[in-house]
mmCIF file of C-alpha atoms in Angstrom:
data_model
loop_
_atom_site.group_PDB
_atom_site.id
_atom_site.type_symbol
_atom_site.label_atom_id
_atom_site.label_comp_id
_atom_site.label_asym_id
_atom_site.label_seq_id
_atom_site.Cartn_x
_atom_site.Cartn_y
_atom_site.Cartn_z
ATOM 1 C CA MET A 1 -59.351 -59.842 20.324
ATOM 2 C CA VAL A 2 -56.437 -60.124 17.891
ATOM 3 C CA ASP A 3 -54.590 -57.339 16.144
ATOM 4 C CA LEU A 4 -54.494 -59.122 12.788
ATOM 5 C CA LEU A 5 -56.622 -61.839 11.225
ATOM 6 C CA VAL A 6 -55.047 -63.418 8.123
ATOM 7 C CA ILE A 7 -57.421 -65.239 5.790
ATOM 8 C CA GLY A 8 -55.817 -67.933 3.603
ATOM 9 C CA GLY A 9 -52.335 -68.388 2.194
ATOM 10 C CA LEU A 10 -50.804 -71.313 4.108
ATOM 11 C CA GLY A 11 -48.443 -73.739 2.425
ATOM 12 C CA VAL A 12 -44.929 -75.089 2.296
ATOM 13 C CA ASP A 13 -41.892 -73.811 0.437
ATOM 14 C CA ILE A 14 -39.411 -76.269 -1.013
ATOM 15 C CA ARG A 15 -36.305 -74.085 -1.145
ATOM 16 C CA ALA A 16 -33.404 -74.926 -3.453
ATOM 17 C CA ARG A 17 -30.338 -72.710 -3.747
ATOM 18 C CA VAL A 18 -29.162 -72.594 -7.349
ATOM 19 C CA PRO A 19 -26.023 -71.144 -8.977
ATOM 20 C CA ALA A 20 -27.917 -68.698 -11.177
ATOM 21 C CA LEU A 21 -31.344 -67.636 -12.449
ATOM 22 C CA PRO A 22 -32.377 -68.609 -15.018
ATOM 23 C CA LEU A 23 -30.901 -72.044 -14.501
ATOM 24 C CA PRO A 24 -28.204 -73.187 -16.935
ATOM 25 C CA ALA A 25 -29.204 -76.015 -19.245
ATOM 26 C CA ALA A 26 -28.034 -79.217 -17.570
ATOM 27 C CA ASP A 27 -29.272 -82.702 -16.885
ATOM 28 C CA SER A 28 -28.629 -82.256 -13.167
ATOM 29 C CA LEU A 29 -27.019 -79.826 -10.725
ATOM 30 C CA ALA A 30 -25.615 -80.431 -7.263
ATOM 31 C CA VAL A 31 -27.102 -77.902 -4.834
ATOM 32 C CA PRO A 32 -26.900 -77.195 -1.082
ATOM 33 C CA PRO A 33 -29.441 -78.980 1.148
ATOM 34 C CA ILE A 34 -33.009 -78.571 -0.107
ATOM 35 C CA GLU A 35 -35.254 -77.320 2.692
ATOM 36 C CA LEU A 36 -38.962 -77.957 3.270
ATOM 37 C CA ARG A 37 -40.534 -75.294 5.470
ATOM 38 C CA ILE A 38 -43.598 -73.163 6.113
ATOM 39 C CA GLY A 39 -44.284 -70.692 3.322
ATOM 40 C CA ASN A 40 -46.760 -68.990 0.982
ATOM 41 C CA THR A 41 -48.170 -65.504 1.352
ATOM 42 C CA GLY A 42 -50.561 -65.839 4.288
ATOM 43 C CA ALA A 43 -47.877 -67.518 6.373
ATOM 44 C CA GLY A 44 -45.445 -64.766 5.385
ATOM 45 C CA VAL A 45 -47.757 -61.988 6.577
ATOM 46 C CA ALA A 46 -48.782 -63.831 9.751
ATOM 47 C CA LEU A 47 -45.250 -64.783 10.809
ATOM 48 C CA ALA A 48 -43.827 -61.325 10.111
ATOM 49 C CA ALA A 49 -46.675 -59.698 12.024
ATOM 50 C CA HIS A 50 -46.072 -62.107 14.905
ATOM 51 C CA ALA A 51 -42.378 -61.179 14.895
ATOM 52 C CA LEU A 52 -43.436 -57.519 15.022
ATOM 53 C CA GLY A 53 -45.343 -58.143 18.228
ATOM 54 C CA LEU A 54 -48.900 -58.330 16.913
ATOM 55 C CA ARG A 55 -51.483 -60.793 18.200
ATOM 56 C CA VAL A 56 -52.265 -62.845 15.096
ATOM 57 C CA ALA A 57 -54.892 -65.377 14.061
ATOM 58 C CA LEU A 58 -54.833 -67.275 10.769
ATOM 59 C CA VAL A 59 -57.688 -69.115 9.025
ATOM 60 C CA ASP A 60 -57.152 -71.507 6.118
ATOM 61 C CA VAL A 61 -57.382 -75.021 4.745
ATOM 62 C CA LEU A 62 -54.468 -77.415 5.186
ATOM 63 C CA GLY A 63 -53.796 -80.951 4.037
ATOM 64 C CA ALA A 64 -53.535 -83.950 6.349
ATOM 65 C CA ASP A 65 -50.163 -84.765 4.790
ATOM 66 C CA PRO A 66 -46.443 -84.427 5.602
ATOM 67 C CA ALA A 67 -46.388 -80.936 4.080
ATOM 68 C CA GLY A 68 -49.234 -79.916 6.362
ATOM 69 C CA ASP A 69 -47.320 -81.311 9.339
ATOM 70 C CA VAL A 70 -44.446 -78.936 8.512
ATOM 71 C CA VAL A 71 -46.861 -75.999 8.629
ATOM 72 C CA ARG A 72 -48.503 -77.132 11.865
ATOM 73 C CA ALA A 73 -45.135 -77.588 13.558
ATOM 74 C CA ALA A 74 -43.980 -74.110 12.534
ATOM 75 C CA LEU A 75 -47.167 -72.459 13.763
ATOM 76 C CA ALA A 76 -46.885 -74.368 17.046
ATOM 77 C CA ARG A 77 -43.561 -72.599 17.632
ATOM 78 C CA THR A 78 -45.432 -69.265 17.721
ATOM 79 C CA SER A 79 -48.431 -67.763 19.475
ATOM 80 C CA VAL A 80 -50.335 -67.473 16.177
ATOM 81 C CA ARG A 81 -53.836 -68.868 16.612
ATOM 82 C CA ALA A 82 -54.569 -71.207 13.690
ATOM 83 C CA VAL A 83 -58.129 -72.078 12.681
ATOM 84 C CA LEU A 84 -57.775 -74.857 10.114
ATOM 85 C CA ALA A 85 -60.059 -76.981 7.962
ATOM 86 C CA ASP A 86 -58.967 -80.123 6.131
ATOM 87 C CA ALA A 87 -57.947 -79.689 2.477
ATOM 88 C CA PRO A 88 -58.681 -82.962 0.645
ATOM 89 C CA ALA A 89 -56.390 -81.960 -2.246
ATOM 90 C CA GLY A 90 -53.472 -81.561 0.149
ATOM 91 C CA THR A 91 -51.302 -78.694 1.309
ATOM 92 C CA ARG A 92 -50.352 -75.956 -1.143
ATOM 93 C CA ARG A 93 -46.687 -75.918 -2.008
ATOM 94 C CA SER A 94 -44.098 -73.860 -3.848
ATOM 95 C CA VAL A 95 -40.668 -74.703 -5.209
ATOM 96 C CA ASN A 96 -38.494 -71.639 -4.652
ATOM 97 C CA LEU A 97 -35.266 -71.383 -6.602
ATOM 98 C CA VAL A 98 -32.953 -68.863 -4.908
ATOM 99 C CA ASP A 99 -29.767 -67.538 -6.509
ATOM 100 C CA PRO A 100 -26.597 -66.436 -4.633
ATOM 101 C CA GLY A 101 -27.919 -62.856 -4.430
ATOM 102 C CA GLY A 102 -31.157 -63.954 -2.773
ATOM 103 C CA ARG A 103 -33.281 -63.456 -5.896
ATOM 104 C CA ARG A 104 -36.151 -65.926 -6.142
ATOM 105 C CA MET A 105 -38.211 -67.717 -8.746
ATOM 106 C CA SER A 106 -41.275 -69.521 -7.390
ATOM 107 C CA LEU A 107 -43.148 -72.441 -8.944
ATOM 108 C CA TYR A 108 -46.564 -72.501 -7.270
ATOM 109 C CA ASP A 109 -48.856 -75.511 -6.871
ATOM 110 C CA PRO A 110 -52.132 -74.075 -5.469
ATOM 111 C CA ARG A 111 -53.991 -77.354 -4.804
ATOM 112 C CA PRO A 112 -57.319 -75.694 -5.750
ATOM 113 C CA TRP A 113 -60.221 -75.935 -3.342
ATOM 114 C CA SER A 114 -63.346 -77.777 -4.502
ATOM 115 C CA GLY A 115 -66.618 -78.580 -2.817
ATOM 116 C CA PRO A 116 -68.632 -76.704 -0.175
ATOM 117 C CA ALA A 117 -67.120 -73.731 1.592
ATOM 118 C CA PRO A 118 -64.637 -74.878 4.258
ATOM 119 C CA PHE A 119 -65.928 -72.378 6.842
ATOM 120 C CA ALA A 120 -69.449 -71.210 7.592
ATOM 121 C CA GLU A 121 -70.052 -67.501 7.053
ATOM 122 C CA ALA A 122 -71.068 -67.123 10.700
ATOM 123 C CA GLU A 123 -67.767 -68.632 11.866
ATOM 124 C CA LEU A 124 -65.728 -66.284 9.665
ATOM 125 C CA ALA A 125 -67.838 -63.310 10.727
ATOM 126 C CA GLY A 126 -67.191 -64.110 14.379
ATOM 127 C CA LEU A 127 -63.446 -64.185 13.782
ATOM 128 C CA VAL A 128 -63.567 -60.914 11.856
ATOM 129 C CA ARG A 129 -65.472 -59.207 14.659
ATOM 130 C CA GLY A 130 -62.599 -60.072 16.997
ATOM 131 C CA ALA A 131 -59.876 -58.455 14.840
ATOM 132 C CA ALA A 132 -58.481 -54.935 14.573
ATOM 133 C CA HIS A 133 -57.391 -55.567 10.965
ATOM 134 C CA VAL A 134 -58.149 -58.288 8.415
ATOM 135 C CA HIS A 135 -55.790 -59.328 5.623
ATOM 136 C CA VAL A 136 -57.200 -61.571 2.884
ATOM 137 C CA SER A 137 -54.914 -63.651 0.663
ATOM 138 C CA ILE A 138 -56.195 -64.285 -2.860
ATOM 139 C CA MET A 139 -57.171 -67.900 -2.157
ATOM 140 C CA ASP A 140 -59.958 -69.470 -4.172
ATOM 141 C CA TRP A 141 -62.154 -70.396 -1.200
ATOM 142 C CA ALA A 142 -61.788 -66.899 0.291
ATOM 143 C CA ARG A 143 -63.089 -65.191 -2.846
ATOM 144 C CA ASP A 144 -66.672 -66.302 -2.266
ATOM 145 C CA ALA A 145 -66.444 -65.281 1.382
ATOM 146 C CA LEU A 146 -65.492 -61.654 0.644
ATOM 147 C CA PRO A 147 -69.024 -60.159 1.016
ATOM 148 C CA ALA A 148 -69.475 -61.836 4.410
ATOM 149 C CA LEU A 149 -66.012 -60.760 5.547
ATOM 150 C CA ARG A 150 -66.641 -57.173 4.518
ATOM 151 C CA ALA A 151 -70.058 -57.072 6.168
ATOM 152 C CA ALA A 152 -68.638 -58.344 9.471
ATOM 153 C CA LEU A 153 -65.998 -55.600 9.827
ATOM 154 C CA GLY A 154 -66.446 -53.493 12.929
ATOM 155 C CA ALA A 155 -66.353 -49.710 12.985
ATOM 156 C CA GLY A 156 -62.898 -48.466 12.079
ATOM 157 C CA VAL A 157 -61.624 -51.945 11.172
ATOM 158 C CA THR A 158 -59.861 -52.129 7.805
ATOM 159 C CA LEU A 159 -59.298 -54.924 5.317
ATOM 160 C CA SER A 160 -56.252 -55.405 3.107
ATOM 161 C CA THR A 161 -55.235 -57.731 0.292
ATOM 162 C CA ASP A 162 -52.126 -58.427 -1.762
ATOM 163 C CA LEU A 163 -52.811 -58.980 -5.470
ATOM 164 C CA HIS A 164 -49.214 -60.098 -6.153
ATOM 165 C CA ASP A 165 -48.563 -60.220 -9.910
ATOM 166 C CA TRP A 166 -51.961 -58.894 -11.016
ATOM 167 C CA ASP A 167 -51.929 -57.592 -14.571
ATOM 168 C CA GLY A 168 -54.674 -55.056 -13.819
ATOM 169 C CA GLU A 169 -57.191 -56.924 -15.953
ATOM 170 C CA ASN A 170 -57.645 -60.460 -14.608
ATOM 171 C CA ASP A 171 -61.194 -60.573 -13.234
ATOM 172 C CA TYR A 172 -60.238 -63.135 -10.595
ATOM 173 C CA HIS A 173 -58.381 -60.488 -8.568
ATOM 174 C CA ARG A 174 -60.917 -57.676 -8.850
ATOM 175 C CA PRO A 175 -63.343 -58.761 -6.073
ATOM 176 C CA PHE A 176 -60.428 -58.800 -3.607
ATOM 177 C CA ALA A 177 -59.478 -55.248 -4.598
ATOM 178 C CA GLU A 178 -63.070 -54.043 -4.411
ATOM 179 C CA ALA A 179 -63.544 -55.497 -0.913
ATOM 180 C CA ALA A 180 -60.344 -53.945 0.473
ATOM 181 C CA ASP A 181 -59.433 -50.604 2.019
ATOM 182 C CA LEU A 182 -55.702 -51.234 1.504
ATOM 183 C CA VAL A 183 -54.343 -52.946 -1.610
ATOM 184 C CA PHE A 184 -50.820 -54.167 -2.319
ATOM 185 C CA VAL A 185 -49.862 -54.713 -5.962
ATOM 186 C CA SER A 186 -46.555 -55.434 -7.667
ATOM 187 C CA ASP A 187 -45.193 -53.541 -10.650
ATOM 188 C CA VAL A 188 -43.713 -56.770 -12.067
ATOM 189 C CA ARG A 189 -46.680 -57.285 -14.395
ATOM 190 C CA LEU A 190 -48.102 -53.763 -14.334
ATOM 191 C CA GLY A 191 -44.953 -51.920 -15.439
ATOM 192 C CA ASP A 192 -45.754 -48.439 -16.744
ATOM 193 C CA ARG A 193 -49.475 -49.059 -16.135
ATOM 194 C CA ALA A 194 -49.042 -49.281 -12.358
ATOM 195 C CA GLY A 195 -50.026 -45.663 -11.714
ATOM 196 C CA LYS A 196 -53.151 -45.917 -13.826
ATOM 197 C CA VAL A 197 -54.213 -49.164 -12.179
ATOM 198 C CA ALA A 198 -53.615 -47.699 -8.712
ATOM 199 C CA ALA A 199 -55.639 -44.604 -9.580
ATOM 200 C CA GLY A 200 -58.466 -46.848 -10.764
ATOM 201 C CA LEU A 201 -58.634 -48.428 -7.302
ATOM 202 C CA ALA A 202 -59.350 -45.079 -5.580
ATOM 203 C CA PRO A 203 -60.503 -44.264 -2.922
ATOM 204 C CA ARG A 204 -58.515 -47.204 -1.570
ATOM 205 C CA THR A 205 -54.968 -46.784 -0.349
ATOM 206 C CA VAL A 206 -52.701 -48.621 -2.786
ATOM 207 C CA LEU A 207 -49.053 -49.635 -2.392
ATOM 208 C CA VAL A 208 -47.293 -50.482 -5.648
ATOM 209 C CA THR A 209 -44.201 -52.455 -4.672
ATOM 210 C CA GLY A 210 -41.100 -52.780 -6.793
ATOM 211 C CA GLY A 211 -38.566 -54.720 -4.750
ATOM 212 C CA ALA A 212 -35.195 -52.972 -4.667
ATOM 213 C CA ALA A 213 -36.740 -50.023 -6.546
ATOM 214 C CA GLY A 214 -38.919 -49.235 -3.541
ATOM 215 C CA ALA A 215 -42.664 -48.692 -3.461
ATOM 216 C CA THR A 216 -45.144 -45.984 -4.418
ATOM 217 C CA LEU A 217 -47.921 -44.954 -2.052
ATOM 218 C CA HIS A 218 -51.182 -43.914 -3.686
ATOM 219 C CA GLY A 219 -53.435 -42.296 -1.105
ATOM 220 C CA PRO A 220 -57.094 -41.410 -1.658
ATOM 221 C CA ASP A 221 -56.547 -37.646 -1.325
ATOM 222 C CA THR A 222 -52.841 -37.131 -2.002
ATOM 223 C CA PRO A 223 -50.477 -37.360 -4.980
ATOM 224 C CA PRO A 224 -48.424 -40.575 -5.306
ATOM 225 C CA VAL A 225 -45.312 -40.668 -3.112
ATOM 226 C CA HIS A 226 -42.235 -42.793 -3.781
ATOM 227 C CA VAL A 227 -40.966 -44.735 -0.771
ATOM 228 C CA PRO A 228 -37.338 -45.801 -1.307
ATOM 229 C CA ALA A 229 -36.238 -49.291 -0.413
ATOM 230 C CA THR A 230 -34.137 -49.517 2.746
ATOM 231 C CA THR A 231 -30.596 -50.856 2.628
ATOM 232 C CA PRO A 232 -30.629 -54.257 4.358
ATOM 233 C CA PRO A 233 -28.794 -54.304 7.703
ATOM 234 C CA ALA A 234 -26.830 -57.414 6.643
ATOM 235 C CA ALA A 235 -26.203 -59.540 3.560
ATOM 236 C CA VAL A 236 -29.287 -60.511 1.553
ATOM 237 C CA VAL A 237 -29.801 -64.261 1.720
ATOM 238 C CA ASP A 238 -33.453 -64.787 0.723
ATOM 239 C CA THR A 239 -35.961 -62.333 -0.759
ATOM 240 C CA ASN A 240 -38.819 -64.816 -0.507
ATOM 241 C CA GLY A 241 -41.407 -63.318 1.832
ATOM 242 C CA ALA A 242 -40.077 -59.760 1.610
ATOM 243 C CA GLY A 243 -43.343 -58.495 0.133
ATOM 244 C CA ASP A 244 -45.317 -60.240 2.872
ATOM 245 C CA ALA A 245 -43.043 -58.694 5.506
ATOM 246 C CA PHE A 246 -43.614 -55.298 3.873
ATOM 247 C CA ALA A 247 -47.380 -55.764 4.181
ATOM 248 C CA ALA A 248 -47.070 -56.877 7.815
ATOM 249 C CA GLY A 249 -44.832 -53.926 8.630
ATOM 250 C CA LEU A 250 -47.249 -51.441 7.138
ATOM 251 C CA ILE A 251 -50.250 -53.001 8.893
ATOM 252 C CA ALA A 252 -48.422 -53.055 12.234
ATOM 253 C CA ALA A 253 -47.385 -49.412 11.945
ATOM 254 C CA ARG A 254 -50.892 -48.311 10.976
ATOM 255 C CA LEU A 255 -52.378 -50.177 13.929
ATOM 256 C CA ARG A 256 -49.934 -48.301 16.167
ATOM 257 C CA GLY A 257 -51.130 -44.954 14.816
ATOM 258 C CA ALA A 258 -48.603 -44.114 12.087
ATOM 259 C CA THR A 259 -49.622 -42.180 8.994
ATOM 260 C CA ALA A 260 -49.794 -44.132 5.738
ATOM 261 C CA LEU A 261 -46.493 -42.625 4.549
ATOM 262 C CA ASP A 262 -44.638 -43.264 7.810
ATOM 263 C CA ALA A 263 -46.071 -46.783 7.873
ATOM 264 C CA ALA A 264 -44.797 -47.416 4.330
ATOM 265 C CA ARG A 265 -41.336 -46.203 5.308
ATOM 266 C CA HIS A 266 -41.380 -48.519 8.307
ATOM 267 C CA ALA A 267 -42.558 -51.372 6.065
ATOM 268 C CA ALA A 268 -39.519 -50.828 3.827
ATOM 269 C CA ARG A 269 -37.243 -51.324 6.851
ATOM 270 C CA VAL A 270 -39.106 -54.481 7.842
ATOM 271 C CA ALA A 271 -38.855 -55.935 4.323
ATOM 272 C CA ALA A 272 -35.128 -55.162 4.148
ATOM 273 C CA ALA A 273 -34.491 -56.927 7.448
ATOM 274 C CA ALA A 274 -36.551 -59.925 6.329
ATOM 275 C CA CYS A 275 -34.262 -60.375 3.324
ATOM 276 C CA THR A 276 -31.315 -61.030 5.636
ATOM 277 C CA HIS A 277 -32.943 -64.164 7.082
ATOM 278 C CA ASP A 278 -33.348 -67.563 5.452
ATOM 279 C CA GLY A 279 -37.040 -68.433 5.677
ATOM 280 C CA MET A 280 -40.112 -66.860 7.282
ATOM 281 C CA GLU A 281 -39.628 -67.950 10.911
ATOM 282 C CA TYR A 282 -37.966 -64.735 12.028
ATOM 283 C CA PRO A 283 -35.849 -64.724 15.190
ATOM 284 C CA ALA A 284 -36.717 -62.279 17.946
ATOM 285 C CA GLY A 285 -35.365 -58.801 17.326
ATOM 286 C CA LEU A 286 -34.673 -59.236 13.598
ATOM 287 C CA LEU A 287 -37.640 -57.224 12.312
ATOM 288 C CA PRO A 288 -37.749 -53.606 13.570
ATOM 289 C CA ARG A 289 -40.871 -52.819 15.577
ATOM 290 C CA ASP A 290 -40.561 -49.010 15.459
#
């Protein structure tokens, strides 16, 4: 058994610290050392959950390339169980530009999957049956597996997904929302429509995240509740992965019996602490467990 099974979302982040966002017009800029490290959303959720003390398994495709070696090495430094299939197109990667305040702009290269499904439905179903919670990243290969994943859930086991910058209309994201019990969305694209979109996803529990503005919890039987962001315990150095840490914090708290509102408040503390660390490999004790 594992506490959390993460489906998809492995990659590398190429992090560059820049003087400002947007970048000034220039032929070239001297920057601090550019780092290549494990990243992307599934890794962010899995590593934060691991730092919070959960038993975690992660399933995805990964390239047989130097970028993939970075991911494998990082996972080997944890107890996360990785079930990996070869990605012929190579490892997904992002270029993250981070300003002095920790604000990020990400350029994402998804390395789309093509060909037969990388995992048999029976293999995925077996992994799901051994998990207390399943979190599905919005990867292309995972989209077709959603019916099998949903059907394999045991009694009382819940499924979550993070739709990131969904505009509320893109049909690609909808199957993930429809398969989930818990949905994370960002108000970056939704803006004033966030409440309407969240209401349209009922009876699911929906968290609309807004970074420093906090989050709004939309429960199936309760009015929306604003959850303020928590003041970080130290200087903010990198906001990349904060949303993933928020999701991991909420999942961890729910698995430990917290109400949805208390879990969201805990998740805000976890996300704030994550912002004080450079990268997603969190040192022991950084992320609050209770």
